[in-house]
């Protein structure tokens, strides 16, 4: 039991260290060495818990995204507006993590650790949720039309996020809300 507790505590220290480094300096600051130094663990202990630095980074980003989820239980009660506002809130409340998310998605499979597959799964889940919310709001929408609208809206939001990650003065929130009105 003590070993189990020690592992949980070590994992928490690694995640906290990763979160702090990402918030303070972005992806460049969150090196494996920096994470291990801040968490006061050796690389071997890190690799006992995580397959890669990217896995720890993605866990931190996923936790931040989950924290703004309007329907974390998946009950199907969220609206398109709820989902768009959650998307916006992630960028407003966690700008460094949002930037890391966008950049990591663009880097894709360069590290060979399955990052691209994780991003694709996350995107497909978001499409399903948006399409479901759209279909609930408009009973005349066929499932395929709802999916197309969801893809278009998410494509617009992701494109706006990419623009914002390159130019933080870009009015992301205003454009995201306009896109939602246009596609929803």
CSV table of N, CA, C and O in Angstrom, one decimal, residues 69-80 82-83 128-129 132-137:
chain,number,residue,atom,x,y,z
A,69,UNK,N,-15.6,21.7,-19.2
A,69,UNK,CA,-16.6,20.9,-19.9
A,69,UNK,C,-18.0,21.2,-19.3
A,69,UNK,O,-18.2,21.1,-18.1
A,70,UNK,N,-18.9,21.6,-20.2
A,70,UNK,CA,-20.3,22.0,-19.7
A,70,UNK,C,-21.1,20.8,-19.3
A,70,UNK,O,-22.1,20.9,-18.6
A,71,UNK,N,-20.7,19.6,-19.7
A,71,UNK,CA,-21.5,18.4,-19.4
A,71,UNK,C,-20.5,17.2,-19.1
A,71,UNK,O,-20.4,16.3,-19.9
A,72,UNK,N,-19.8,17.3,-18.0
A,72,UNK,CA,-18.7,16.3,-17.8
A,72,UNK,C,-19.2,14.9,-17.6
A,72,UNK,O,-18.5,13.9,-17.9
A,73,UNK,N,-20.5,14.7,-17.3
A,73,UNK,CA,-21.1,13.4,-17.1
A,73,UNK,C,-21.5,12.8,-18.5
A,73,UNK,O,-21.9,11.6,-18.6
A,74,UNK,N,-21.6,13.6,-19.5
A,74,UNK,CA,-22.0,13.2,-20.8
A,74,UNK,C,-23.5,12.9,-20.9
A,74,UNK,O,-23.9,12.0,-21.6
A,75,UNK,N,-24.3,13.6,-20.1
A,75,UNK,CA,-25.7,13.4,-20.1
A,75,UNK,C,-26.5,13.9,-21.3
A,75,UNK,O,-27.6,13.6,-21.5
A,76,UNK,N,-25.8,14.6,-22.2
A,76,UNK,CA,-26.4,15.1,-23.4
A,76,UNK,C,-27.3,16.3,-23.2
A,76,UNK,O,-28.2,16.6,-23.9
A,77,UNK,N,-26.9,17.1,-22.1
A,77,UNK,CA,-27.7,18.3,-21.8
A,77,UNK,C,-27.0,19.6,-22.3
A,77,UNK,O,-27.6,20.6,-22.2
A,78,UNK,N,-25.8,19.5,-22.9
A,78,UNK,CA,-25.1,20.7,-23.3
A,78,UNK,C,-25.7,21.1,-24.7
A,78,UNK,O,-26.1,20.4,-25.5
A,79,UNK,N,-25.6,22.4,-24.9
A,79,UNK,CA,-26.1,23.1,-26.1
A,79,UNK,C,-24.8,23.4,-26.9
A,79,UNK,O,-23.7,23.4,-26.4
A,80,UNK,N,-25.0,23.8,-28.2
A,80,UNK,CA,-23.9,24.3,-29.0
A,80,UNK,C,-23.3,25.5,-28.3
A,80,UNK,O,-22.1,25.6,-28.3
A,82,UNK,N,-23.2,26.2,-25.2
A,82,UNK,CA,-22.4,25.7,-24.0
A,82,UNK,C,-21.1,25.2,-24.5
A,82,UNK,O,-20.0,25.5,-23.9
A,83,UNK,N,-21.1,24.4,-25.6
A,83,UNK,CA,-19.8,23.8,-26.0
A,83,UNK,C,-18.9,24.9,-26.6
A,83,UNK,O,-17.7,24.8,-26.3
A,128,UNK,N,-18.9,14.6,-32.3
A,128,UNK,CA,-20.1,13.9,-31.9
A,128,UNK,C,-20.9,14.7,-30.9
A,128,UNK,O,-22.2,14.8,-31.0
A,129,UNK,N,-20.3,15.4,-30.0
A,129,UNK,CA,-21.0,16.2,-29.0
A,129,UNK,C,-21.6,17.4,-29.7
A,129,UNK,O,-22.8,17.7,-29.4
A,132,UNK,N,-24.5,16.2,-31.8
A,132,UNK,CA,-25.7,15.8,-31.0
A,132,UNK,C,-26.4,17.0,-30.5
A,132,UNK,O,-27.6,17.1,-30.5
A,133,UNK,N,-25.7,18.0,-30.0
A,133,UNK,CA,-26.3,19.3,-29.6
A,133,UNK,C,-27.0,20.0,-30.7
A,133,UNK,O,-28.1,20.5,-30.5
A,134,UNK,N,-26.5,20.0,-31.9
A,134,UNK,CA,-27.1,20.6,-33.0
A,134,UNK,C,-28.4,19.8,-33.4
A,134,UNK,O,-29.4,20.5,-33.7
A,135,UNK,N,-28.4,18.5,-33.4
A,135,UNK,CA,-29.5,17.7,-33.7
A,135,UNK,C,-30.6,17.9,-32.7
A,135,UNK,O,-31.8,17.9,-33.0
A,136,UNK,N,-30.3,18.0,-31.4
A,136,UNK,CA,-31.3,18.3,-30.3
A,136,UNK,C,-31.9,19.6,-30.5
A,136,UNK,O,-33.1,19.8,-30.2
A,137,UNK,N,-31.1,20.6,-31.0
A,137,UNK,CA,-31.7,22.0,-31.2
A,137,UNK,C,-32.5,22.1,-32.4
A,137,UNK,O,-33.4,23.0,-32.5
